[in-house]
Coordinates of N, CA and C in Angstrom, one line a residue:
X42 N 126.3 115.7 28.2 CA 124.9 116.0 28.5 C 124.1 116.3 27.3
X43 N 122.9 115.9 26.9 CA 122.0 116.3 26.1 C 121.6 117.3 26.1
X44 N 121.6 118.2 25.3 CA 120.9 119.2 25.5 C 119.7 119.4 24.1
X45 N 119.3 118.9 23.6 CA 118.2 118.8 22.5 C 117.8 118.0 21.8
X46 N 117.0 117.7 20.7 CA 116.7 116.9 19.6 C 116.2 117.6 18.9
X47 N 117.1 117.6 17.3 CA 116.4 118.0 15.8 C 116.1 116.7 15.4
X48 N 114.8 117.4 15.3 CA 113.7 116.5 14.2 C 114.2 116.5 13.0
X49 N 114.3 117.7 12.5 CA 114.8 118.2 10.8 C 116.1 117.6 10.9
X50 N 117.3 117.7 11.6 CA 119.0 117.1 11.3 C 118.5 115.5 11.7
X51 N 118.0 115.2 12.5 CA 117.6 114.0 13.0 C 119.0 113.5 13.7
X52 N 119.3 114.5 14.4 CA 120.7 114.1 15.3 C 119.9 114.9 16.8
X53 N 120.7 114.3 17.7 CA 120.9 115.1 19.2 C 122.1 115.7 19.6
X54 N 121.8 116.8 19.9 CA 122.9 117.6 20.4 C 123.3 117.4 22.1
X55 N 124.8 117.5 22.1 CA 125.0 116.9 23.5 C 126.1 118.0 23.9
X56 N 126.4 118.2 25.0 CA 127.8 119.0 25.5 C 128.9 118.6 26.2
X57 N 130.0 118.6 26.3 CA 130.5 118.1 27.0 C 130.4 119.3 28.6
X58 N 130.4 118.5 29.5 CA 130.4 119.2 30.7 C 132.0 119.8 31.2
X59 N 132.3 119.0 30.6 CA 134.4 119.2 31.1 C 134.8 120.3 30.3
X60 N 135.0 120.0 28.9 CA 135.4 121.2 27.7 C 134.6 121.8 27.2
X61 N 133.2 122.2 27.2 CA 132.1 122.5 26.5 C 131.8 122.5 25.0
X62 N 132.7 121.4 24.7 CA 132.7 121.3 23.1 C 130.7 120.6 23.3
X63 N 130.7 121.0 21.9 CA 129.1 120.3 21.3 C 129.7 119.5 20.3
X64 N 128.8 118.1 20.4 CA 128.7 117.2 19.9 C 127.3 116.7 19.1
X65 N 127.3 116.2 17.6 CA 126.0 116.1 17.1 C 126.4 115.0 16.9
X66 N 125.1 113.9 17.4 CA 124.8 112.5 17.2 C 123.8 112.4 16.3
X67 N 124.0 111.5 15.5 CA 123.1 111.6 14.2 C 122.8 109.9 14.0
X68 N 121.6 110.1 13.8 CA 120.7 108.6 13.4 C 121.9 108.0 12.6
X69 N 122.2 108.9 11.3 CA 123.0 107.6 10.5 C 124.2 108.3 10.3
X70 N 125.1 109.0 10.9 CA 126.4 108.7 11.3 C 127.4 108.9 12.2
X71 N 128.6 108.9 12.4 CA 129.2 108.6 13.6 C 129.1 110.3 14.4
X72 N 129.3 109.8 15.9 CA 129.0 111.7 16.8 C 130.6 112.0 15.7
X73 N 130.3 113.5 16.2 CA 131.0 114.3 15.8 C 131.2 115.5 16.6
X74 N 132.3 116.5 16.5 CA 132.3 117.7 17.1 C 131.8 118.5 16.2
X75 N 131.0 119.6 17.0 CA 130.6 121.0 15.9 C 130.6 122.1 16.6
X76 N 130.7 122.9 15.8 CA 130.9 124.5 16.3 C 129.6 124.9 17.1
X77 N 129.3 126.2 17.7 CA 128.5 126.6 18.1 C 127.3 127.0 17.2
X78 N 127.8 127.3 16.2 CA 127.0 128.2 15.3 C 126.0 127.0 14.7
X79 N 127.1 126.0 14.3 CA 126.4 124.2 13.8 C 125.0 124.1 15.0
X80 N 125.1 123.8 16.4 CA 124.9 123.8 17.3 C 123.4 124.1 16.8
X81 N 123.2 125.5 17.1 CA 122.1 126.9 16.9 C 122.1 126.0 15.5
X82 N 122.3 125.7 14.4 CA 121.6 125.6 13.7 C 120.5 124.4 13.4
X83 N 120.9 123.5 14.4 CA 120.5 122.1 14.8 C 119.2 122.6 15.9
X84 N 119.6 123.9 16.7 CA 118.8 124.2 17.8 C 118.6 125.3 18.1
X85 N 117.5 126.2 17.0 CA 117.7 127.9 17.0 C 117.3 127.8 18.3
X86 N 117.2 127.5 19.5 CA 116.7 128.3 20.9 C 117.5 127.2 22.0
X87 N 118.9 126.9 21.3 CA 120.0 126.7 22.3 C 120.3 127.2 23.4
X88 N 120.5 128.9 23.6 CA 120.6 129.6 24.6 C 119.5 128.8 25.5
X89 N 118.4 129.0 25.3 CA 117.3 129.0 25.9 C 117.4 127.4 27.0
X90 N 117.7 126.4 25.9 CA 118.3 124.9 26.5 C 118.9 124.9 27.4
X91 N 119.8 125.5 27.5 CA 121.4 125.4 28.1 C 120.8 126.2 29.5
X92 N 121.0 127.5 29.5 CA 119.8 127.9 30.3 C 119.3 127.3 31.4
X93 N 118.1 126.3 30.4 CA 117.1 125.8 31.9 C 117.6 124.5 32.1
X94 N 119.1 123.9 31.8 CA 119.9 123.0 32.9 C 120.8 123.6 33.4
X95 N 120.6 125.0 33.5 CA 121.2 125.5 35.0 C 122.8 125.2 35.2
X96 N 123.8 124.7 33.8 CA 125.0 124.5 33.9 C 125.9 125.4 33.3
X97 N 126.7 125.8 34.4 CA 127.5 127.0 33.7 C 129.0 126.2 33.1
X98 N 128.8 125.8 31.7 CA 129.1 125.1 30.6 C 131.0 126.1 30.6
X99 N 132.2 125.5 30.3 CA 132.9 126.3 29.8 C 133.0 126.8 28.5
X100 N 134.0 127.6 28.1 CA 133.7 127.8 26.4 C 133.9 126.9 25.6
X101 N 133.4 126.5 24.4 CA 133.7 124.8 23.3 C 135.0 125.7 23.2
X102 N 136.1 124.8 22.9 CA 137.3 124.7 22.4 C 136.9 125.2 20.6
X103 N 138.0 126.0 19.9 CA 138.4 126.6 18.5 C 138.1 125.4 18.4
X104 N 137.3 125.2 16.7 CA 137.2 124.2 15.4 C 138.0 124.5 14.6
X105 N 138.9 125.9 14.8 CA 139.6 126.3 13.4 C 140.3 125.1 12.8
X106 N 140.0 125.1 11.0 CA 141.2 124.1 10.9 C 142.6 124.7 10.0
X107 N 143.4 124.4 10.1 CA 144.6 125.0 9.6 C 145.2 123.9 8.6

């Protein structure tokens, strides 16, 4: 599900509804997974997004990498 568009990253931010990972689609390269924090920084008023589609999202899955 979409949940935004940066102008400045010039990607869209999307969520998954199943695992609540965020995903950044970007004009010039392939989607990708990103953290939360990535997220917020693509979209300081995320909360606020997520929010008014009313989807109670699970938690994104660890990025840690080891």
């Amino acid at each position: 599900m979409t949940i935004g568009e940066s102008e400045e990253f010039m990607a869209e931010v999307r969520r998954c509804r199943y695992c609540g990972a965020y995903w950044d689609i970007g004009v010039f390269s392939y989607p990708k997974v990103i953290s939360r924090d990535e997220a917020r920084q693509e979209l300081p008023n995320l909360d606020e997004l997520e929010e008014k589609l009313g989807i109670d999202f699970p938690e994104p899955p660890s990025l840690a990498h080891g």
